XYZ file of C-alpha atoms in Angstrom:
610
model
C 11.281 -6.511 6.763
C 9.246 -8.778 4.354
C 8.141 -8.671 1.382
C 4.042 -8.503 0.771
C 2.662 -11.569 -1.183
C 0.603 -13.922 -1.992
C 0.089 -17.488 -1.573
C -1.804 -20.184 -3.784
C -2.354 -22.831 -1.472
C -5.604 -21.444 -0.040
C -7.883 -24.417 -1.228
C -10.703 -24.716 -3.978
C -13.053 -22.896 -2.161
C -11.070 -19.596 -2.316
C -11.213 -17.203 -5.276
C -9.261 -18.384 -8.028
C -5.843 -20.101 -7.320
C -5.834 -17.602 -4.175
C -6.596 -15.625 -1.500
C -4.351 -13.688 -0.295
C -1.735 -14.767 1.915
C 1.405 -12.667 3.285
C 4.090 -15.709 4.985
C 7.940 -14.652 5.122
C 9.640 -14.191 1.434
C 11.059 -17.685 2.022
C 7.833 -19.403 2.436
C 6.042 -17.380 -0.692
C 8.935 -18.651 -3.057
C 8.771 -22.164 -1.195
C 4.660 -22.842 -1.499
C 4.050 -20.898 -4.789
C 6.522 -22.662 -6.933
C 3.828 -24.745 -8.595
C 1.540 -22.216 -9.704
C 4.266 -19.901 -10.894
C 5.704 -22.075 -12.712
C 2.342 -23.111 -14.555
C 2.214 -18.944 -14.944
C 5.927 -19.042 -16.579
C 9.215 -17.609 -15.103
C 8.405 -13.944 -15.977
C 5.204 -14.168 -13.584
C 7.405 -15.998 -11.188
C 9.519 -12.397 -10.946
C 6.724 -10.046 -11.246
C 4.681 -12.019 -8.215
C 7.993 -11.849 -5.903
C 8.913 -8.360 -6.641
C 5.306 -7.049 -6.157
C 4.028 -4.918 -3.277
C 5.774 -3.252 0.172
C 7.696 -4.229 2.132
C 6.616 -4.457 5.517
C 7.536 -4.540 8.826
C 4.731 -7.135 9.996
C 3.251 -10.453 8.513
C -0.345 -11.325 7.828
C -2.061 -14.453 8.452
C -4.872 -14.907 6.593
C -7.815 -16.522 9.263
C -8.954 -18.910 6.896
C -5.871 -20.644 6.302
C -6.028 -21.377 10.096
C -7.098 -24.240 12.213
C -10.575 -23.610 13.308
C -12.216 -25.240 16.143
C -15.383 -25.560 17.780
C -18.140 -24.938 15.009
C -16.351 -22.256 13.209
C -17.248 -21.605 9.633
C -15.204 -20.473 6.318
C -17.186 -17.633 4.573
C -15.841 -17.315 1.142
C -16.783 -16.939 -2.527
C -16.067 -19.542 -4.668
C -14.099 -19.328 -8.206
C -16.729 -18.650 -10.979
C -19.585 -17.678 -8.832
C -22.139 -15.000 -9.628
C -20.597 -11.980 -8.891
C -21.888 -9.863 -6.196
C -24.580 -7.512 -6.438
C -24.654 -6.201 -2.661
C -21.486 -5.620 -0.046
C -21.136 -9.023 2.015
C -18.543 -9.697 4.457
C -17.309 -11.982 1.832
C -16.994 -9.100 -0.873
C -14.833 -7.152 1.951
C -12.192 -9.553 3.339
C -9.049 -9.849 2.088
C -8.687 -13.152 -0.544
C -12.485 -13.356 -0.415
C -12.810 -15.134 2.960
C -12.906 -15.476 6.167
C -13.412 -17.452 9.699
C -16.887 -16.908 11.605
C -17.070 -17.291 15.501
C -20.839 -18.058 16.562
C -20.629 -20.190 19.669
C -18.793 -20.613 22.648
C -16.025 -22.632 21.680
C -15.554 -21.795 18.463
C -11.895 -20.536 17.097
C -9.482 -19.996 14.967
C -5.617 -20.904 15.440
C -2.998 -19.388 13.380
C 0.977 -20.490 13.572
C 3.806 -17.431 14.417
C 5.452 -18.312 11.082
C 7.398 -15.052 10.822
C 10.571 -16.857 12.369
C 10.390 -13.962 15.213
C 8.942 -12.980 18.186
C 5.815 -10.681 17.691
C 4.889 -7.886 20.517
C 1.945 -6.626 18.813
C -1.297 -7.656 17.120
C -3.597 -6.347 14.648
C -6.710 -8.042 14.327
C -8.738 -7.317 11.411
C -12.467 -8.344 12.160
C -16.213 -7.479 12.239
C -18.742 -7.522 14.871
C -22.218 -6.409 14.616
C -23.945 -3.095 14.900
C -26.159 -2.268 17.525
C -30.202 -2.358 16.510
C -30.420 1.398 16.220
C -26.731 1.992 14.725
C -23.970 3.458 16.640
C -21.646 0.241 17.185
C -21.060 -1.854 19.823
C -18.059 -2.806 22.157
C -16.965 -6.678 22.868
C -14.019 -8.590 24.089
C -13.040 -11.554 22.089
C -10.357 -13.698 23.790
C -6.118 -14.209 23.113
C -4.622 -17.487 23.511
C -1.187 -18.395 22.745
C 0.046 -21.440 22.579
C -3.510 -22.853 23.898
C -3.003 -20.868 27.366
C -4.910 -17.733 27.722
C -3.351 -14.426 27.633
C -5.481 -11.789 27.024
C -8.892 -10.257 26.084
C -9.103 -8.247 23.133
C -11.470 -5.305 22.972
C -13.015 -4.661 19.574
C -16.092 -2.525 18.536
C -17.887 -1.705 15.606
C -18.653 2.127 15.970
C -16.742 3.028 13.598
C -18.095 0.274 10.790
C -21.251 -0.345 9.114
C -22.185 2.386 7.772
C -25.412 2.551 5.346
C -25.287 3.556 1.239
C -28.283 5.773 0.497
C -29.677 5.958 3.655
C -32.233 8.702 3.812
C -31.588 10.079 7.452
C -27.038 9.373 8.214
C -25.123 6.932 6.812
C -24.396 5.568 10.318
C -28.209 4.608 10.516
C -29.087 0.845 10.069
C -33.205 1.771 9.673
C -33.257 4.214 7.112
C -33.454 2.238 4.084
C -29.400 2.114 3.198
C -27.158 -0.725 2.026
C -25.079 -1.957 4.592
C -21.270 -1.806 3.744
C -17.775 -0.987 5.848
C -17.970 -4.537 7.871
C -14.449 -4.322 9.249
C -11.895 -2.504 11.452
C -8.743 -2.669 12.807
C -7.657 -3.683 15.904
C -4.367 -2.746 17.141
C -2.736 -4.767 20.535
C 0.493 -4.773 22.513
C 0.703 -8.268 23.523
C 0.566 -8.773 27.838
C 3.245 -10.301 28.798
C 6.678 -11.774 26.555
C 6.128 -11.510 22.975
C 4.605 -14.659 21.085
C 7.782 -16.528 19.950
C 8.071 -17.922 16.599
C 6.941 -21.307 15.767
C 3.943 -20.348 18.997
C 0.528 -20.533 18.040
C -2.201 -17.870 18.707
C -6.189 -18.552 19.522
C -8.551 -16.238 18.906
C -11.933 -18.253 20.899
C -15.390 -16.706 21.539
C -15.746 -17.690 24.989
C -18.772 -16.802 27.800
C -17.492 -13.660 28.770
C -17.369 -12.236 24.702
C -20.834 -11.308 23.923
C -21.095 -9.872 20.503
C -23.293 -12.118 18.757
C -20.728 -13.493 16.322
C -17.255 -12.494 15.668
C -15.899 -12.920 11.639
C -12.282 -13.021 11.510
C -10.178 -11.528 8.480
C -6.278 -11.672 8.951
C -3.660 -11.102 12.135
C -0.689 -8.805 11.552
C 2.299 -10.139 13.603
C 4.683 -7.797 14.307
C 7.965 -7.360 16.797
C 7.980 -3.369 16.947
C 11.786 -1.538 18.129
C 11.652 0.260 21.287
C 10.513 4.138 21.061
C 13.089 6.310 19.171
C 14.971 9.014 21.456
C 14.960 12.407 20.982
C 16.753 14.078 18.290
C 19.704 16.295 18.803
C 18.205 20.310 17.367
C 14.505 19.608 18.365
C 12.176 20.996 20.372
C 9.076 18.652 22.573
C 6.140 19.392 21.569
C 5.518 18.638 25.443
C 8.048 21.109 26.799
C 5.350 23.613 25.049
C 2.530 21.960 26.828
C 1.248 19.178 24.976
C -0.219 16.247 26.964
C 1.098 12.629 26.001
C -1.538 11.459 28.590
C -4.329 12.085 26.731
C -6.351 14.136 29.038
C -5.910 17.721 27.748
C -5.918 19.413 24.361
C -2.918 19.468 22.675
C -3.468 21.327 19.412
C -2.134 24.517 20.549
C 0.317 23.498 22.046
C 1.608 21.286 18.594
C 1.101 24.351 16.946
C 3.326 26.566 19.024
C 5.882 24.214 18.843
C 5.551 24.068 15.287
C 5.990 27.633 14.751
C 8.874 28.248 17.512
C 11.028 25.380 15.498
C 10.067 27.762 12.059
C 11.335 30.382 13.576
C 14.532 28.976 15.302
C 15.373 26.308 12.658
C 14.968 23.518 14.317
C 12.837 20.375 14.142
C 9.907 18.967 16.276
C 9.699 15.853 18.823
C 6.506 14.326 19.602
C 7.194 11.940 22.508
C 5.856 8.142 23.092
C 2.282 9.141 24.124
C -1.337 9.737 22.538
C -1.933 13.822 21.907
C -5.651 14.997 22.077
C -6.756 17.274 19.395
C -10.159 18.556 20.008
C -10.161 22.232 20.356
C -12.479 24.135 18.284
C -9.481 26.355 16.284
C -10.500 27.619 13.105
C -7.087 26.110 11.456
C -5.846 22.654 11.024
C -2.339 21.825 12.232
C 0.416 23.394 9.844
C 3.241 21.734 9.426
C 4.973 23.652 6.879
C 8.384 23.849 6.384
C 9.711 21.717 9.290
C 10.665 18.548 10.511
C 8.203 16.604 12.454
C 9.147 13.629 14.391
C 7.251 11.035 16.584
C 8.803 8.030 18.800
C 7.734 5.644 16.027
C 4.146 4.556 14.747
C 3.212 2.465 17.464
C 4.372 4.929 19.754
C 3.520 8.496 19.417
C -0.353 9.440 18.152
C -2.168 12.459 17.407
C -5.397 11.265 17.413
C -8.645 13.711 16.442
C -11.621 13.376 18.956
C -13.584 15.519 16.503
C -16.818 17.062 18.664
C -19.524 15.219 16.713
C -21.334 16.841 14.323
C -18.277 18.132 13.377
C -20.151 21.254 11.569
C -16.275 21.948 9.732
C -14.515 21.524 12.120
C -11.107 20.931 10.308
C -8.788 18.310 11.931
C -6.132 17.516 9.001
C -2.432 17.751 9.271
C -1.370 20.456 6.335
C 2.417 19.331 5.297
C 3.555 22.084 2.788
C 6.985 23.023 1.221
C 10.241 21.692 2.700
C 8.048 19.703 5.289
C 9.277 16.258 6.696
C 6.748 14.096 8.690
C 7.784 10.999 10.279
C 7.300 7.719 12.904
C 3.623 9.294 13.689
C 0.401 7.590 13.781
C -2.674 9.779 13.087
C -5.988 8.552 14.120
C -9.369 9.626 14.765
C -12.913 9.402 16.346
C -14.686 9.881 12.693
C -17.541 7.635 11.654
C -18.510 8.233 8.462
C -17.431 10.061 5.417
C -17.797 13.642 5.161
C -15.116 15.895 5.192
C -15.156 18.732 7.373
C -18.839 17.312 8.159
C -21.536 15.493 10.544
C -19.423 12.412 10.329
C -16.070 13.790 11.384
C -13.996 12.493 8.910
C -10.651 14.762 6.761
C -8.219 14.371 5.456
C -4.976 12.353 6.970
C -2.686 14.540 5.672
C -3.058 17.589 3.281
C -0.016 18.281 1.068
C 1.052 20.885 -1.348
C 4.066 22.938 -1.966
C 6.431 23.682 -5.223
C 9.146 23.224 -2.818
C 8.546 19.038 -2.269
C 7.906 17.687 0.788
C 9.083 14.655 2.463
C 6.130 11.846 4.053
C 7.998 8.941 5.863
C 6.421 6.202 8.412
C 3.663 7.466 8.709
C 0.178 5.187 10.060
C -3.360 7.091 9.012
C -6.407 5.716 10.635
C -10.296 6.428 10.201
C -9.653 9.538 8.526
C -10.537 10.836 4.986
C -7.661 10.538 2.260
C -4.343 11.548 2.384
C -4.425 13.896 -0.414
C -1.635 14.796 -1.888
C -0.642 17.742 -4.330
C 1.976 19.980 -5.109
C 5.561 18.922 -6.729
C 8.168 16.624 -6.107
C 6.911 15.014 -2.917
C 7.561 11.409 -1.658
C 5.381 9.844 0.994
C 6.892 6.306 1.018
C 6.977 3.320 3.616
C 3.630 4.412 5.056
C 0.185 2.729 6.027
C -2.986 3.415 6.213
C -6.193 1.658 7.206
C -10.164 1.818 7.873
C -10.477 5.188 5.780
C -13.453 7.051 4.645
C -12.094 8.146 1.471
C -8.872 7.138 -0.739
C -5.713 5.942 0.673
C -3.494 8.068 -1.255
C -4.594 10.595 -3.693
C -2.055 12.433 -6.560
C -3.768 15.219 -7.228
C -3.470 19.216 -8.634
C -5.667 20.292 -6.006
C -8.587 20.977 -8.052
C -7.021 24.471 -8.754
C -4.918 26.411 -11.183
C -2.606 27.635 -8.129
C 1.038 27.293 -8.266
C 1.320 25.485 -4.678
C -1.048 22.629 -6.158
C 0.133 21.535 -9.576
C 0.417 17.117 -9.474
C 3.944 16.987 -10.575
C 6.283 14.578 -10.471
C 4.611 13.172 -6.874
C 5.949 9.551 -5.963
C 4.011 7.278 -3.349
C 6.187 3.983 -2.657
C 6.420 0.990 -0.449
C 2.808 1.244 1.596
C 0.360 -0.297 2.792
C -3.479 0.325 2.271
C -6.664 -1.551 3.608
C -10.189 -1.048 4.046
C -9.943 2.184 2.694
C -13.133 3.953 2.080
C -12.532 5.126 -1.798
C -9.745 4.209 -4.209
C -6.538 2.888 -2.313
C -4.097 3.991 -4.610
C -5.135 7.345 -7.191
C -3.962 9.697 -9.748
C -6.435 12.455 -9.664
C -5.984 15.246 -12.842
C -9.191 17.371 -12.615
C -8.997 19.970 -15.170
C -11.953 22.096 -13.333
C -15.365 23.618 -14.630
C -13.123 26.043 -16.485
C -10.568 23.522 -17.866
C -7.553 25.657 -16.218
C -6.516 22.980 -13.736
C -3.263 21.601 -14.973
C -2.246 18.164 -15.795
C -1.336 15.766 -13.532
C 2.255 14.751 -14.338
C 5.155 12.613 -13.400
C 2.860 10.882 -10.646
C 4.300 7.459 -9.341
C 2.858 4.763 -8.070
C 5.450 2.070 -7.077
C 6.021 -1.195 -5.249
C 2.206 -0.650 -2.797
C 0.123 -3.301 -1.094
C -4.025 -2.510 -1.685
C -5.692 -4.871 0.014
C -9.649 -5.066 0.444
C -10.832 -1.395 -0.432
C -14.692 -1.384 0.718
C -15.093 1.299 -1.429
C -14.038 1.976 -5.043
C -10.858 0.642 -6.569
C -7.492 -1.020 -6.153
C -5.767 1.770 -7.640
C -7.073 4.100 -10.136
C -5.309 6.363 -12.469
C -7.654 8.945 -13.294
C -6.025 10.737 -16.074
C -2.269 12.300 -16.069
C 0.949 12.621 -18.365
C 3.901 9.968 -17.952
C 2.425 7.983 -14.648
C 3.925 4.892 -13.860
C 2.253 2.198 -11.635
C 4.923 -0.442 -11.409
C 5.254 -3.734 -8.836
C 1.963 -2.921 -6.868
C -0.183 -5.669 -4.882
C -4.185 -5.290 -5.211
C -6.575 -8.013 -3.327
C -10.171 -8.308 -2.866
C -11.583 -5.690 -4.102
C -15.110 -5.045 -2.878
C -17.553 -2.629 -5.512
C -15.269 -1.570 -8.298
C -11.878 -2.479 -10.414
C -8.465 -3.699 -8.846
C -7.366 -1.453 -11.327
C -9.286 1.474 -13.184
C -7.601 3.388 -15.802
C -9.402 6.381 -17.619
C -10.385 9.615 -16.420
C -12.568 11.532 -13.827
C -16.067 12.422 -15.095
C -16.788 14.957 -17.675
C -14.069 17.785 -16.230
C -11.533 14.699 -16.094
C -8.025 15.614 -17.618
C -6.927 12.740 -20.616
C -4.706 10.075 -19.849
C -2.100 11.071 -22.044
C 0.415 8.390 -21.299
C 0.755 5.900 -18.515
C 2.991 3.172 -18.080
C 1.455 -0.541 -15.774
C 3.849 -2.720 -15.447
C 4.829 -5.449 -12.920
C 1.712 -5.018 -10.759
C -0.215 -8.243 -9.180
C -4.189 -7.770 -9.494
C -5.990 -10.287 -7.536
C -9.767 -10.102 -8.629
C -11.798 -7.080 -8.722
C -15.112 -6.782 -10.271
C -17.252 -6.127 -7.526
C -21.053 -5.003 -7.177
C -20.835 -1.670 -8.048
C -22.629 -1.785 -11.494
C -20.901 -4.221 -14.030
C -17.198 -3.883 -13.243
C -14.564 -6.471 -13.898
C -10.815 -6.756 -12.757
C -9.425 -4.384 -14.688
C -11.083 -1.723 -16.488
C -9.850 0.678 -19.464
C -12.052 3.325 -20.731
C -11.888 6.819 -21.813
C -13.380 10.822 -21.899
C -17.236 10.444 -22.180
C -18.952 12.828 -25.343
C -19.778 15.401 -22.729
C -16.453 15.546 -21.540
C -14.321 18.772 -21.784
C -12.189 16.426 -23.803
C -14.419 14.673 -26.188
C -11.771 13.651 -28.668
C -9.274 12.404 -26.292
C -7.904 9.047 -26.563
C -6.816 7.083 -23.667
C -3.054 5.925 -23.721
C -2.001 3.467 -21.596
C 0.879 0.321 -22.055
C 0.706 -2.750 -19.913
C 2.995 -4.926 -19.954
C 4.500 -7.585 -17.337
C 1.231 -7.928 -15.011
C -0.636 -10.632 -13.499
C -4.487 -10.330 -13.164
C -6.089 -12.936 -11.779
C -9.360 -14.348 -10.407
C -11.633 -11.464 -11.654
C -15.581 -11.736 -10.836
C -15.935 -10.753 -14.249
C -13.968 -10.401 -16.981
C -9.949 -10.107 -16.786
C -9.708 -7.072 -18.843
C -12.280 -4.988 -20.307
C -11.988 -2.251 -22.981
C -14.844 0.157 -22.933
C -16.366 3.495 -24.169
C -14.723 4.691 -27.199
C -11.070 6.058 -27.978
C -9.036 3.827 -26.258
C -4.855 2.773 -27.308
C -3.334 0.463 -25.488
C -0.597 -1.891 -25.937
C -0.633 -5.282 -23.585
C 2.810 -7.580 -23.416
C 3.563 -10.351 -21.443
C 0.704 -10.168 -19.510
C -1.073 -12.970 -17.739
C -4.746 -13.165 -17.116
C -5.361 -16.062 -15.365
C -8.875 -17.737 -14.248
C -11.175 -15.097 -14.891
C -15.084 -15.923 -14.189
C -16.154 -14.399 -17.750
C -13.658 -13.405 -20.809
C -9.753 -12.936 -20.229
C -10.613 -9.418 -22.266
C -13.430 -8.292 -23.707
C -13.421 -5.135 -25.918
C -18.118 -4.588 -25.853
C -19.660 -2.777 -28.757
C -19.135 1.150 -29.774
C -15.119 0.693 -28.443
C -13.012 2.996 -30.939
C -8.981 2.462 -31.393
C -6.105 -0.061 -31.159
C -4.660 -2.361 -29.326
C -1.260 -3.986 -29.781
C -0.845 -7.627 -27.933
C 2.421 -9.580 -27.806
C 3.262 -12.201 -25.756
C 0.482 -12.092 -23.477
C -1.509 -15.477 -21.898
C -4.777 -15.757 -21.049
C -5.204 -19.571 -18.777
C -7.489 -21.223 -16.827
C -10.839 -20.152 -18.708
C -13.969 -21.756 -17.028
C -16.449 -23.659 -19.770
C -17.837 -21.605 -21.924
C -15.692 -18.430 -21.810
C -13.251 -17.047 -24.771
C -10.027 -15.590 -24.377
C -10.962 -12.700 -26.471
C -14.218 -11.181 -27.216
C -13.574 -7.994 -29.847
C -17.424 -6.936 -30.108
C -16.369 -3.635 -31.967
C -13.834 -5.504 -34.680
C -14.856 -3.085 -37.208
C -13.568 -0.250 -35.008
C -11.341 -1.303 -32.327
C -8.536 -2.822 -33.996
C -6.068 -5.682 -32.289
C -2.564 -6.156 -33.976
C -0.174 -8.871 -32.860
C-alpha cells in the first residue's frame, strides 16, 4: 500500500511549487525534502500523513519523457485565473501531455518497486461533431516494445453547461466541460516489472485527432478472492457473470434468500448486467455482500437510455456490509433517475450503521450517504456526475436518515462531477430536517473534481476533516466551508486540521482556494455564525487568494497554518465580513509582487486577534 502525495519537483511551469505527483512514500520524503523544509517541520508531517492510502501509484504524464512533438499543457503560477473549463483547469496538478502526430509520446518509469498487472489511463479524446463520443485505440509500449492497444472513448465526457437542447449536445450553445475519463486495463502478457518503462505513442492505426494525457495508475492487483464459507452465489440463483443476461433479479433473490437464512452473499469474478425495467433498485439491507475483489466482480448498470426513472442505485441500509465490488454504469450525463442515466452509487441509511468497504463507483451519481454510525472507508470512486461522497440527513425529518456520527476514510476521488468530499445538513423548507452531526472526513485523496469543490462542509455539529489530499480543482474551492443555500443548517462547529489543499479557485464566479462564509439574510438562519478552527494545514498554489473570509458572521480560529504561493492575497477578509478571527502561528510565503499577506477590508467589523 502507499501513501497518496505530492511531489514538488514538477518544474516552473507547473502551478505553484507543484503538481501533483503520487511516487512510493520513500521517494515523496526523498524529492520533497527541500520544499518542506522551506515550509518548516510541522508541514513536513502534515504533507506525509495526508491522504489514502492506496493500493496503486500515479504517474503524473507531464513529469514523463515525451517524444515526437508532444506538448505540456499547463497553467503557469500567477496566471489569470480561468474563466471557462480547459483541459488545463481539469487535470490533475494543472497539466498535462498532448499527443497530435504520429510519433508523438509520452514515457513514464514503473517506479513503484513492483510489478504492475493493470493500468488506468486517465485521458481525453475528442467528441464527435454532433456529440455522442467517439471510440479510439491509442497504443501500449513497455520497455520501447509494443504490447498492446488501448481502447478509449469519450461518450461518456464532454458534456455541455447550459445547453438549451441535452447537456450531451456540443451545438446547442453550452460550455464545454467533463474532458476526461478513466480507462481501466489488464496488462497482455507478464506484468510491467519495476524499474520497466511504459509508452503511450499515437501511432497510424489511433485515429482520434489528438490524445491529452493526465496520469497512469500502476497497480499489481491479488488474484480473485474465493468464496466465503456461509454464503450463497448470486449465480447459483441465476445471475450471469458473462454479461449477456439480466441479472437484477436474480441479485435480488439472492439477496433476500441470505435475509432470510442468515447468511451472506457471493458475487463471483465476472461483470453482472443490470438492465431490467423493475420498479425497485437493488436492496441490500441487512446483509453481507461480497464480490471477488474490485477489479474482479462488477455490477455494471446498462440503464435503457432515456432512462425516464428508471432507478439503478444499490440501497445499503441497517446492518448492511458491502465489499470488493466495482459498480459501474452506461450513464452520460447528470440527472438522477433521468434522460442521462445517471444515480446514485450507493444509497445509504439506517439507525442501525452500516458497513461500506472496497468498494470502486464509476459514472454514476453520488454515493450518498445518510443514516447513523456508518463507515464507508478504503473506497474509490471516479468519472461521477455528482459528489463523490455525500454526509447527509436525507433531506428528511425520518428516523432512518438523520447524518450522525457518519465516517468516510482512506479513499480515493477523481473527476467527480460535484463536490468530492461533502457534509450536507439541509434543514428543509420547514426547518425540521435535523443537524448533521458527528460527520468525519479523514485521511481522503480529491483529486481534479470537474465540478464543484475539493471537499465541502456544508453546515453540521462537531465535523472533523483531518489529513485529506485536494488537487486541481476545476470551477470552485479545494475547500468550501459554510452552509447550503437559504434552507442550509449552521455550521455550528467544525474542526480542519492536517489537510493538504493544492490550489482551487477555479472559474466558477470569483472563488479562491479556500473559502469561509456563512447563512445568507434570507436564510432560515439569519443570525447564525459560522464556526470553524483550522489549524495544521497546507494551502497552496491558489488561482486566487489562499484564504478568503466572506459574507458576514463568520468565527474562526487559524494556527499553524501555511499558505504558500497564492496568485492574489494569502487571506483576504472583503468588505461587509462580521466576527473574529484568532491567528497564531500561522505563515503566509511565497507572495508574488504586489500581493499582501493580509487584506482585512471590514477592520471595523471583522476583528483579527493574535
Amino acid at each position: 500500500m502507499f501513501r497518496r502525495g505530492f511531489s514538488v519537483l514538477c518544474g516552473s511551469a507547473l502551478l505553484a511549487v507543484c503538481a501533483l505527483s503520487v511516487p512510493p512514500q520513500e521517494e515523496i520524503r526523498a524529492d520533497a525534502v527541500a520544499a518542506r523544509a522551506e515550509a518548516g517541520a510541522d508541514a513536513n508531517a502534515v504533507a506525509a500523513a495526508a491522504g489514502a492510502t492506496t493500493p496503486f501509484v500515479t504517474l503524473e504524464a507531464e513529469a514523463g519523457q515525451r517524444g515526437g512533438g508532444a506538448t505540456v499543457r499547463s497553467i503557469s503560477p500567477g496566471a489569470t485565473a480561468p474563466t471557462k473549463a480547459t483541459l488545463e483547469t481539469e487535470a490533475s496538478g494543472y497539466a498535462l501531455v498532448e499527443l497530435k502526430s504520429n510519433g508523438d509520446s509520452v514515457t513514464l518509469p514503473n517506479s513503484t518497486g513492483k510489478s504492475a498487472n493493470t493500468l488506468v489511463v486517465r485521458a481525453s479524446i475528442p467528441d464527435a461533431p454532433g456529440g455522442g463520443g467517439i471510440t479510439a485505440t491509442l497504443n501500449l509500449y513497455v520497455n520501447n516494445v509494443f504490447r498492446q492497444a488501448i481502447t478509449l472513448d469519450s461518450r461518456q465526457a464532454w458534456n455541455y453547461r447550459g445547453a438549451t437542447t441535452n447537456p450531451d449536445d456540443p451545438n446547442a450553445g453550452g460550455q464545454a466541460y467533463r474532458f476526461y475519463n478513466e480507462f481501466p486495463v489488464w496488462v497482455t502478457g507478464a506484468p510491467i516489472a519495476a524499474g520497466s518503462t511504459i509508452k503511450l505513442q499515437k501511432d497510424a492505426d489511433n485515429t482520434a485527432a489528438v490524445y491529452d494525457i493526465d496520469s497512469v495508475d500502476l497497480e499489481n492487483v491479488a488474484p480473485a478472492l474465493t468464496q466465503p464459507a456461509n454464503s450463497i452465489s448470486v449465480v447459483s440463483n441465476g445471475a450471469d457473470p458473462k454479461f449477456v443476461k439480466d441479472s437484477t433479479v436474480a441479485i435480488q433473490n439472492t439477496v433476500n434468500t441470505a435475509r432470510a437464512e442468515k447468511k451472506s452473499v457471493w458475487i463471483p469474478p465476472g461483470k453482472y448486467l443490470t438492465n431490467s425495467l423493475v420498479s425497485k433498485p437493488l436492496d441490500f439491507t441487512g446483509v453481507k455482500v461480497q464480490g471477488a475483489g474490485m477489479w474482479h466482480s462488477t455490477i455494471y448498470r446498462k440503464v435503457p437510455l432515456p432512462a425516464n426513472s428508471w432507478r439503478s442505485q444499490i440501497l445499503v441500509g441497517s446492518g448492511t456490509t458491502l465489499t470488493d465490488l466495482q459498480i459501474d454504469a452506461n450513464a452520460v450525463w447528470r440527472g438522477v433517475g433521468g434522460d442521462g442515466g445517471s444515480d446514485y452509487g450507493i444509497n445509504a441509511s439506517g439507525a442501525g450503521g452500516w458497513l461500506v468497504d472496497r468498494l470502486w463507483t464509476r459514472h454514476i451519481d453520488a454515493n450518498w450517504l445518510s443514516g447513523s454510525n456508518g463507515v464507508l472507508q478504503n473506497s474509490r470512486t471516479a468519472d461521477s456526475y455528482g459528489d463523490g461522497y455525500n454526509i447527509n440527513n436525507g433531506n428528511t425529518p425520518h428516523p432512518d436518515k438523520l447524518g450522525l456520527n457518519i465516517t468516510v476514510r482512506n479513499n480515493f476521488a477523481r473527476n467527480t462531477g460535484d463536490d468530492s468530499y461533502a457534509t450536507y445538513a439541509d434543514a428543509g423548507a420547514n426547518g425540521d430536517n435535523g443537524q448533521v452531526s458527528g460527520a468525519k472526513i479523514l485521511n481522503n485523496t480529491a483529486i481534479a473534481p470537474w465540478w464543484a469543490n475539493g471537499i465541502r462542509i456544508a453546515g453540521g455539529r462537531d465535523v472533523e476533516v483531518k489529513n485529506n489530499l485536494v488537487n486541481s480543482v476545476s470551477s470552485n474551492s479545494a475547500l468550501e466551508i459554510s452552509v447550503f443555500g437559504d434552507s442550509g443548517h449552521p455550521l455550528e462547529s467544525a474542526t480542519v486540521s492536517g489537510n493538504v489543499l493544492l490550489g482551487g479557485g477555479g472559474w466558477n464566479g470569483t472563488r479562491h482556494g479556500v473559502h469561509i462564509g456563512s447563512p445568507a439574510a434570507t436564510s432560515q438562519f439569519p443570525d447564525a455564525y459560522t464556526n470553524v478552527t483550522m489549524s495544521d494545514n497546507i494551502m497552496r498554489g491558489a488561482l486566487r487568494a489562499g484564504l478568503q473570509i466572506d459574507k458576514s458572521r463568520v468565527k474562526v480560529t487559524l494556527t499553524n497554518n501555511t499558505i504558500d504561493r497564492p496568485a492574489k492575497q494569502g487571506i483576504w477578509i472583503p468588505a461587509g465580513v462580521t466576527g473574529t478571527g484568532a491567528f497564531t502561528g500561522n505563515t503566509v510565503q511565497n507572495l508574488l509582487p504586489g500581493q499582501v499577506a493580509i487584506q482585512n477590508d471590514s477592520s471595523a467589523t471583522f476583528k483579527i486577534t493574535g
